[in-house]
Coordinates of N, CA and C in Angstrom, one line a residue:
M8 N 5.4 -1.4 11.6 CA 4.8 -2.4 12.4 C 4.3 -3.7 11.5
Y9 N 3.9 -3.6 10.4 CA 4.2 -4.6 9.6 C 5.4 -5.3 9.1
V10 N 6.5 -4.6 9.2 CA 7.9 -4.9 8.9 C 8.4 -5.9 9.8
V11 N 8.1 -5.5 11.2 CA 8.6 -6.4 12.3 C 7.8 -7.1 12.3
G12 N 6.6 -7.4 12.0 CA 5.7 -8.6 12.2 C 6.1 -9.6 11.4
F13 N 6.3 -9.5 9.9 CA 6.9 -10.4 9.1 C 8.4 -10.7 9.2
L14 N 9.2 -9.8 9.4 CA 10.7 -10.1 9.9 C 10.6 -11.1 11.2
E15 N 9.8 -10.8 12.2 CA 9.6 -11.8 13.1 C 8.9 -13.1 12.9
G16 N 8.1 -13.4 11.8 CA 7.4 -14.5 11.2 C 8.6 -15.2 10.3
T17 N 9.8 -14.2 9.6 CA 10.4 -15.2 9.0 C 11.9 -15.8 9.8
V18 N 12.1 -15.0 10.7 CA 12.9 -15.5 11.9 C 12.4 -16.9 12.7
A19 N 10.9 -17.0 12.8 CA 10.5 -18.0 13.5 C 10.2 -19.1 12.7
H20 N 9.8 -19.0 11.5 CA 10.2 -20.0 10.6 C 11.5 -20.5 10.1
A21 N 12.4 -19.5 10.3 CA 14.1 -20.0 9.6 C 14.7 -21.3 11.0
Y22 N 14.0 -20.6 12.1 CA 14.3 -21.4 13.7 C 13.8 -22.7 13.9
F23 N 12.5 -22.7 13.0 CA 12.1 -23.8 13.1 C 12.3 -25.1 12.1
L24 N 12.5 -24.5 11.1 CA 13.2 -25.0 9.8 C 15.2 -25.7 10.4
V25 N 15.9 -24.4 11.2 CA 16.9 -24.8 11.6 C 16.9 -26.0 12.6
A26 N 15.9 -25.8 14.0 CA 15.9 -26.8 14.8 C 15.2 -28.1 14.4
G27 N 14.4 -27.9 13.3 CA 13.5 -29.5 13.4 C 13.8 -29.9 11.9
G28 N 14.8 -29.6 11.0 CA 14.9 -29.7 9.8 C 13.7 -29.5 9.0
P29 N 13.7 -30.4 7.6 CA 12.6 -30.5 6.7 C 11.1 -31.0 7.5
A30 N 11.5 -31.8 8.5 CA 10.2 -32.2 9.3 C 10.0 -31.4 10.5
A31 N 10.1 -30.2 10.3 CA 10.0 -29.3 11.4 C 8.4 -29.2 11.9
Y32 N 7.5 -29.3 10.9 CA 5.8 -29.2 10.9 C 5.4 -30.5 10.4
S33 N 6.0 -31.9 11.0 CA 5.6 -33.0 10.6 C 4.0 -33.1 11.5
Y34 N 3.9 -32.1 12.3 CA 2.4 -32.7 12.9 C 1.4 -31.8 12.3
A35 N 1.5 -31.2 11.2 CA 0.5 -30.8 10.2 C 0.5 -31.7 9.2
P36 N -0.7 -31.2 8.5 CA -0.9 -31.9 7.3 C 0.3 -31.2 6.2
V37 N 0.4 -31.9 4.9 CA 1.4 -31.6 4.1 C 1.2 -30.4 3.2
P38 N 0.2 -29.8 3.1 CA -0.3 -28.3 2.5 C 0.0 -27.3 3.4
V39 N -0.3 -27.5 4.9 CA 0.4 -26.6 5.5 C 1.8 -26.7 6.0
Q40 N 2.6 -27.8 5.6 CA 3.8 -27.8 6.2 C 4.2 -27.1 4.9
L41 N 4.4 -27.2 3.7 CA 4.7 -26.6 2.6 C 4.2 -24.9 2.8
L42 N 3.4 -24.6 3.1 CA 3.0 -23.2 3.4 C 3.7 -22.6 4.6
F43 N 3.9 -23.4 5.6 CA 5.2 -22.8 6.5 C 6.4 -23.0 5.8
H44 N 6.5 -23.8 5.3 CA 8.2 -23.5 4.7 C 8.2 -22.5 3.8
A45 N 7.3 -22.4 2.6 CA 6.9 -21.1 1.9 C 7.0 -19.3 2.5
L46 N 6.4 -19.9 3.9 CA 6.7 -18.5 4.6 C 8.2 -18.2 4.6
L47 N 8.8 -18.6 4.6 CA 10.2 -18.2 4.9 C 10.6 -17.7 3.7
L48 N 9.9 -17.5 2.4 CA 10.4 -16.7 1.5 C 9.4 -15.8 1.6
L49 N 8.1 -15.6 1.6 CA 7.2 -15.1 1.5 C 7.1 -13.7 2.3
D50 N 7.7 -14.3 3.9 CA 7.3 -12.9 4.9 C 8.7 -12.2 4.4
P51 N 9.8 -12.3 4.2 CA 10.6 -11.0 4.0 C 10.0 -10.7 2.4
L52 N 9.6 -11.1 1.7 CA 9.2 -10.3 0.5 C 8.2 -9.4 1.0
A53 N 7.5 -10.1 1.9 CA 6.3 -8.9 2.3 C 7.0 -7.5 2.7
A54 N 7.8 -7.8 3.6 CA 8.6 -7.1 4.4 C 9.3 -5.8 3.7
L55 N 9.9 -6.5 2.5 CA 10.8 -5.7 1.7 C 9.4 -5.1 0.5
L56 N 8.7 -5.5 0.1 CA 7.5 -4.5 -0.4 C 7.1 -3.5 0.8
T57 N 6.8 -3.5 1.8 CA 6.3 -2.8 2.6 C 7.1 -1.7 3.1
V58 N 8.6 -2.1 3.2 CA 9.7 -1.0 3.3 C 9.9 0.0 2.2
R59 N 9.8 -0.9 1.2 CA 9.8 -0.1 -0.5 C 8.3 0.5 -0.9
V60 N 7.7 0.6 0.2 CA 6.2 1.5 -0.2 C 5.5 0.8 -1.3
H61 N 5.1 -0.2 -1.4 CA 4.6 -0.5 -3.0 C 3.2 -1.1 -2.5
P62 N 2.4 -0.8 -3.5 CA 1.3 -0.6 -3.4 C 0.4 -2.2 -2.9
L63 N 1.2 -3.3 -3.7 CA 1.1 -4.5 -3.3 C 1.2 -5.0 -2.2
G64 N 2.2 -4.1 -1.5 CA 2.9 -4.8 -0.4 C 1.7 -5.4 0.6
P65 N 1.2 -4.4 1.0 CA -0.2 -4.7 2.1 C -1.2 -5.9 1.3
L66 N -1.4 -5.7 0.5 CA -2.2 -6.9 -0.3 C -1.8 -8.4 0.0
L67 N -0.3 -8.6 -0.3 CA 0.6 -9.9 -0.1 C 0.5 -9.8 1.6
C68 N 0.9 -9.0 2.0 CA 0.9 -9.2 3.6 C -0.5 -10.0 4.2
A69 N -1.6 -9.4 3.4 CA -3.1 -9.6 4.1 C -3.3 -11.2 3.4
G70 N -2.7 -11.4 2.3 CA -2.8 -12.5 1.9 C -2.0 -13.5 2.8
I71 N -0.8 -13.4 3.2 CA -0.1 -14.2 3.8 C -0.8 -14.4 5.1
M72 N -1.1 -13.2 6.0 CA -1.6 -13.6 7.2 C -3.1 -14.3 6.9
L73 N -4.0 -14.4 6.0 CA -5.2 -15.0 5.8 C -5.0 -16.4 5.9
V74 N -3.8 -17.0 4.7 CA -3.5 -18.4 4.8 C -2.7 -18.7 6.2
D75 N -1.7 -18.0 6.7 CA -1.2 -18.5 7.8 C -1.8 -18.5 9.0
L76 N -2.9 -17.5 9.2 CA -3.7 -18.0 10.3 C -4.8 -18.8 10.3
T77 N -5.4 -19.1 9.1 CA -6.3 -20.2 8.7 C -5.3 -21.5 9.0
A78 N -4.1 -21.5 8.7 CA -3.3 -22.9 8.7 C -3.1 -23.4 10.2
N79 N -2.6 -21.9 11.0 CA -2.3 -22.3 12.5 C -4.0 -22.8 13.0
W80 N -4.8 -21.9 12.8 CA -6.0 -22.1 13.7 C -6.6 -23.5 13.3
W81 N -6.3 -24.3 12.0 CA -6.5 -25.4 12.0 C -6.0 -26.5 12.6
V82 N -4.7 -26.5 12.2 CA -4.1 -27.4 13.0 C -3.9 -27.2 14.9
Q83 N -4.5 -25.8 15.3 CA -4.2 -26.0 16.4 C -5.9 -25.8 17.4
W84 N -6.9 -26.2 16.4 CA -7.9 -26.1 16.8 C -8.2 -26.9 18.0
D85 N -8.0 -28.1 17.8 CA -8.2 -29.2 19.2 C -7.8 -28.8 20.4
A86 N -6.6 -28.2 20.1 CA -5.8 -28.0 21.6 C -6.4 -26.3 22.0
V87 N -7.0 -25.9 21.0 CA -7.6 -24.3 21.6 C -8.8 -24.9 22.3
L88 N -9.3 -25.9 21.6 CA -10.8 -26.4 22.5 C -10.8 -27.1 23.7
T89 N -9.6 -27.7 23.6 CA -9.2 -28.4 24.9 C -8.7 -27.7 26.0
H90 N -8.1 -26.5 25.9 CA -6.9 -26.2 26.7 C -7.1 -24.5 26.3
P91 N -8.3 -23.8 26.4 CA -8.3 -22.5 25.9 C -7.3 -21.5 26.7
A92 N -7.1 -21.5 28.0 CA -6.3 -20.5 28.6 C -4.9 -20.8 28.2
A93 N -4.7 -22.1 27.8 CA -2.9 -22.0 27.4 C -2.6 -21.1 26.3
F94 N -3.8 -20.7 25.5 CA -3.2 -19.9 24.3 C -3.5 -18.1 24.5
V95 N -3.9 -17.9 25.8 CA -3.8 -16.3 26.2 C -2.3 -16.4 26.7
R96 N -1.5 -15.8 25.8 CA -0.3 -15.6 26.2 C 0.1 -14.7 25.3
P97 N 1.5 -14.0 25.5 CA 2.0 -13.1 24.3 C 2.9 -13.7 23.7
V98 N 3.0 -14.9 23.3 CA 3.5 -15.6 21.9 C 2.7 -16.6 21.6
G99 N 2.6 -16.8 20.1 CA 2.0 -17.7 19.5 C 0.7 -17.5 19.1
L100 N -0.1 -18.2 18.9 CA -1.5 -17.7 18.3 C -2.3 -16.6 18.8
L101 N -2.1 -16.4 19.7 CA -3.0 -14.7 20.3 C -2.2 -13.7 19.6
P102 N -1.0 -13.4 19.6 CA -0.6 -12.3 18.8 C -0.4 -12.3 17.6
M103 N -0.5 -13.6 17.0 CA -0.5 -13.7 15.3 C -1.7 -13.4 15.0
T104 N -2.8 -13.5 15.5 CA -4.4 -13.7 15.4 C -4.6 -11.8 15.5
L105 N -4.0 -11.3 16.5 CA -4.3 -9.7 16.4 C -3.6 -9.0 15.5
F106 N -2.4 -9.5 15.4 CA -1.4 -8.7 14.4 C -2.1 -9.1 12.8
G107 N -2.7 -10.4 12.8 CA -3.6 -10.7 11.5 C -4.6 -9.8 11.4
V108 N -5.6 -9.8 12.2 CA -6.7 -8.8 12.4 C -6.2 -7.7 12.2
L109 N -5.1 -6.8 12.6 CA -4.8 -5.4 12.2 C -4.3 -5.5 10.6
V110 N -3.6 -6.4 9.9 CA -2.7 -6.5 8.6 C -4.0 -6.4 7.8
L111 N -5.2 -7.6 8.2 CA -6.2 -7.6 7.5 C -7.4 -6.4 7.0
S112 N -7.4 -5.5 8.3 CA -8.5 -4.6 8.3 C -7.5 -3.4 7.8
A113 N -6.3 -3.1 7.9 CA -5.6 -2.0 7.0 C -5.4 -2.3 5.7
A114 N -5.4 -3.6 4.8 CA -4.5 -4.0 3.7 C -5.6 -3.0 2.6
F115 N -6.5 -3.0 2.5 CA -7.1 -2.2 1.2 C -6.9 -0.7 1.3
P116 N -7.5 -0.3 2.5 CA -7.1 1.3 2.8 C -5.6 1.9 2.5
L117 N -5.2 0.9 2.9 CA -3.3 1.2 3.0 C -3.1 0.8 1.3
S118 N -3.2 -0.3 0.7 CA -2.8 -0.5 -0.5 C -3.1 0.8 -1.5
R119 N -4.7 1.2 -1.2 CA -5.3 2.4 -1.8 C -4.4 3.7 -1.8
A120 N -4.0 4.0 -0.5 CA -3.5 5.1 -0.2 C -1.8 5.3 -0.9
L121 N -1.2 4.0 -0.9 CA 0.1 3.8 -1.4 C 0.0 4.1 -3.4
A122 N -1.3 3.4 -3.5 CA -1.4 3.6 -5.2 C -1.6 5.1 -5.4
S123 N -2.1 5.5 -4.5 CA -2.6 7.2 -5.1 C -1.1 7.8 -4.9
T124 N -0.2 7.5 -4.2 CA 1.0 8.1 -4.1 C 2.1 7.9 -5.2
A125 N 1.7 6.5 -5.5 CA 2.6 6.0 -6.9 C 2.5 6.5 -8.4
D126 N 1.2 7.4 -8.4 CA 1.3 8.2 -9.8 C 2.5 8.4 -10.2
V127 N 2.4 7.9 -11.4 CA 3.7 8.3 -12.3 C 3.4 9.5 -13.4
N128 N 4.4 10.8 -13.4 CA 3.8 11.8 -14.2 C 4.4 11.2 -16.1
D129 N 4.8 12.0 -16.9 CA 5.1 11.6 -18.2 C 6.2 11.4 -18.1
A130 N 7.3 12.0 -17.1 CA 8.8 11.8 -17.0 C 9.5 10.4 -16.7
G131 N 8.2 9.5 -15.9 CA 8.5 8.3 -15.4 C 9.0 8.4 -14.0
R132 N 8.8 9.8 -13.4 CA 9.3 10.2 -12.1 C 8.3 9.7 -11.1
R133 N 8.7 9.0 -10.2 CA 7.5 9.0 -8.7 C 7.1 10.4 -8.2
R134 N 5.8 10.8 -8.0 CA 5.8 11.8 -7.5 C 5.8 11.6 -5.7
T135 N 5.9 13.0 -5.2 CA 6.4 12.7 -3.7 C 5.0 13.2 -3.0
K136 N 4.0 13.6 -3.5 CA 2.9 13.4 -2.5 C 1.6 13.0 -3.1
P137 N 0.5 13.0 -2.8 CA -0.6 12.1 -3.2 C -1.2 13.1 -4.0
V138 N -2.1 12.6 -5.0 CA -2.6 13.8 -5.7 C -4.1 13.9 -5.0
T139 N -4.3 15.1 -5.0 CA -5.5 15.2 -3.8 C -6.5 16.3 -4.7
D140 N -5.3 17.2 -5.4 CA -6.7 18.6 -5.9 C -6.1 18.3 -7.4
G141 N -5.6 17.3 -7.9 CA -5.3 17.3 -9.5 C -3.8 17.7 -9.9
S142 N -3.1 17.8 -8.9 CA -1.6 18.2 -9.3 C -0.9 17.7 -8.3
A143 N 0.4 17.5 -8.8 CA 1.6 17.1 -7.6 C 2.7 17.3 -8.3
T144 N 3.8 17.6 -7.5 CA 4.9 18.1 -7.8 C 5.9 16.6 -7.9
D145 N 6.8 16.5 -9.0 CA 7.3 15.1 -9.1 C 8.9 15.3 -8.5
G146 N 9.1 16.0 -7.5 CA 10.2 15.9 -6.7 C 11.2 16.6 -7.2
V147 N 10.9 17.5 -8.4 CA 12.0 18.4 -9.2 C 11.6 19.9 -9.5
G148 N 10.5 20.1 -9.0 CA 10.0 21.3 -9.4 C 8.9 21.6 -10.5
A149 N 9.1 20.3 -11.1 CA 8.0 20.6 -12.4 C 6.7 20.4 -12.0
C150 N 5.3 20.6 -12.4 CA 3.9 20.2 -11.8 C 3.3 19.5 -13.0
A151 N 2.8 18.5 -12.4 CA 1.8 17.7 -13.5 C 0.5 17.9 -13.4
W152 N -0.3 18.7 -14.3 CA -1.7 19.4 -14.2 C -2.3 18.2 -14.6
S153 N -3.5 18.0 -14.4 CA -4.7 17.0 -14.9 C -5.6 18.3 -16.0
P154 N -6.3 18.3 -16.8 CA -7.4 18.8 -17.5 C -7.9 19.6 -16.4
T155 N -8.9 19.4 -15.3 CA -9.6 19.5 -14.6 C -9.0 20.7 -13.9
T156 N -7.5 20.8 -13.5 CA -7.0 21.9 -12.6 C -6.7 22.7 -13.8
V157 N -6.3 22.5 -15.0 CA -5.9 23.6 -15.8 C -7.3 24.2 -16.2
T158 N -8.4 24.0 -16.8 CA -10.0 24.5 -17.1 C -10.3 25.2 -15.4
E159 N -10.0 24.9 -14.4 CA -10.4 25.5 -13.3 C -9.6 26.6 -13.1
L160 N -8.3 26.6 -13.5 CA -7.2 27.6 -13.4 C -7.7 28.6 -14.4
M161 N -8.0 28.3 -15.6 CA -8.4 29.3 -16.4 C -9.5 30.2 -16.5
K162 N -10.4 29.6 -15.8 CA -11.9 30.1 -15.3 C -11.4 31.4 -14.3
R163 N -10.6 30.5 -13.2 CA -10.1 31.7 -12.0 C -9.5 33.0 -12.6
C164 N -8.4 32.6 -14.0 CA -7.7 33.6 -14.2 C -8.6 34.7 -15.0
G165 N -9.4 34.3 -15.9 CA -10.5 35.0 -16.8 C -10.4 34.3 -18.1
V166 N -9.7 33.7 -18.3 CA -9.5 33.1 -19.9 C -10.6 32.2 -20.1
A167 N -11.5 32.6 -21.1 CA -12.5 31.6 -21.8 C -12.0 30.9 -22.7
H168 N -12.6 29.3 -22.8 CA -12.5 28.2 -23.8 C -13.7 28.0 -24.3
G169 N -13.5 27.9 -25.9 CA -14.6 27.7 -26.5 C -14.3 25.8 -26.4
D170 N -15.3 25.1 -27.4 CA -15.3 23.7 -27.7 C -14.0 23.5 -28.4
D171 N -13.5 24.5 -29.1 CA -12.1 23.6 -29.9 C -11.3 23.9 -28.9
G172 N -11.0 24.3 -27.7 CA -10.1 24.5 -27.0 C -9.4 26.1 -26.9
C173 N -10.0 26.7 -27.9 CA -8.7 28.2 -28.2 C -10.0 29.4 -27.4
A174 N -9.3 30.4 -27.1 CA -9.9 31.2 -26.2 C -11.0 32.1 -27.2
D175 N -12.2 32.5 -26.7 CA -13.1 33.0 -27.6 C -13.5 34.7 -27.4
S176 N -12.7 35.1 -26.6 CA -12.9 36.6 -26.1 C -12.8 37.3 -27.4
A177 N -13.7 38.7 -27.6 CA -13.5 39.1 -28.9 C -12.6 40.1 -28.6
D178 N -12.1 40.3 -27.1 CA -11.1 41.4 -26.7 C -9.8 40.7 -26.8
D179 N -9.1 41.3 -27.6 CA -7.4 40.8 -27.7 C -6.8 41.3 -26.5
G180 N -7.0 42.9 -26.1 CA -6.6 43.1 -25.1 C -6.7 42.2 -23.4
R181 N -7.9 41.9 -23.6 CA -8.2 40.9 -22.4 C -7.6 39.6 -22.5
Q182 N -7.8 39.1 -23.6 CA -7.1 38.0 -23.7 C -5.5 37.8 -23.4
R183 N -5.0 39.1 -24.0 CA -3.5 39.1 -23.4 C -3.1 39.3 -21.7
H184 N -4.2 40.3 -21.5 CA -4.1 40.5 -19.8 C -4.6 39.0 -19.0
S185 N -5.7 38.4 -19.6 CA -5.7 37.2 -18.9 C -4.5 36.0 -18.8
A186 N -4.2 35.7 -20.0 CA -3.2 35.0 -20.5 C -1.6 35.3 -19.6
A187 N -1.7 36.3 -19.6 CA -0.3 36.8 -18.7 C -0.7 36.9 -17.1
R188 N -1.9 36.8 -16.6 CA -2.1 36.6 -15.4 C -2.2 34.9 -14.8
L189 N -2.3 34.3 -15.9 CA -2.4 33.0 -16.0 C -1.0 32.6 -15.7
D190 N 0.0 32.7 -16.6 CA 1.4 32.7 -16.9 C 2.2 32.9 -15.7
E191 N 1.7 34.3 -15.1 CA 2.3 34.8 -13.6 C 1.9 33.9 -12.7
W192 N 0.8 33.2 -12.3 CA 0.4 32.6 -11.7 C 1.0 31.0 -11.7
R193 N 1.2 30.7 -12.9 CA 1.9 29.3 -13.1 C 3.1 29.3 -12.8
A194 N 4.1 30.3 -12.8 CA 5.3 30.9 -12.5 C 5.3 30.9 -10.7
S195 N 4.3 31.5 -10.2 CA 4.5 31.6 -9.0 C 4.1 30.2 -8.1
V196 N 3.5 28.9 -8.7 CA 3.7 27.8 -8.1 C 4.6 26.8 -8.4
E197 N 5.1 27.0 -9.4 CA 6.6 26.1 -10.0 C 7.6 26.2 -9.3

């Protein structure tokens, strides 16, 4: 939905530039004209970041929609007050505003969700699933473990840890058995 909306914006701004040249937006103040021309580059950038599932994509989309809608409403405000029914149609200000509300309301949650899936493990490879339980695979079978996950895992397997991180059990047989259970469990999840 994001990509289609921003590509449609790109096409619209390109059409206006081709049809009207640099003066295509001469009805608007100069800052708004510059913004509308800049959207010819910003809209496809937002679409690209969205397709690439980049965490900054939704934030850029929200910023673009915020300034674009502000500029459009500012320029068309008098006409909206004079003939409000003329703006209730499937093109123009109404669908732009609805799309803008969608983009703005989803920007922060979507950006956070994308950022959680973009965590990178030590090898620099992108993880393929969000980190929800302290671990995630890196797409090649190896697992990235957080200290919390390892501690919980060791508790479940019966391996005790002291402050120095070394096993404290007096029974070497129990330590070896617990360590073997831990190794066995790790092998089963990898």
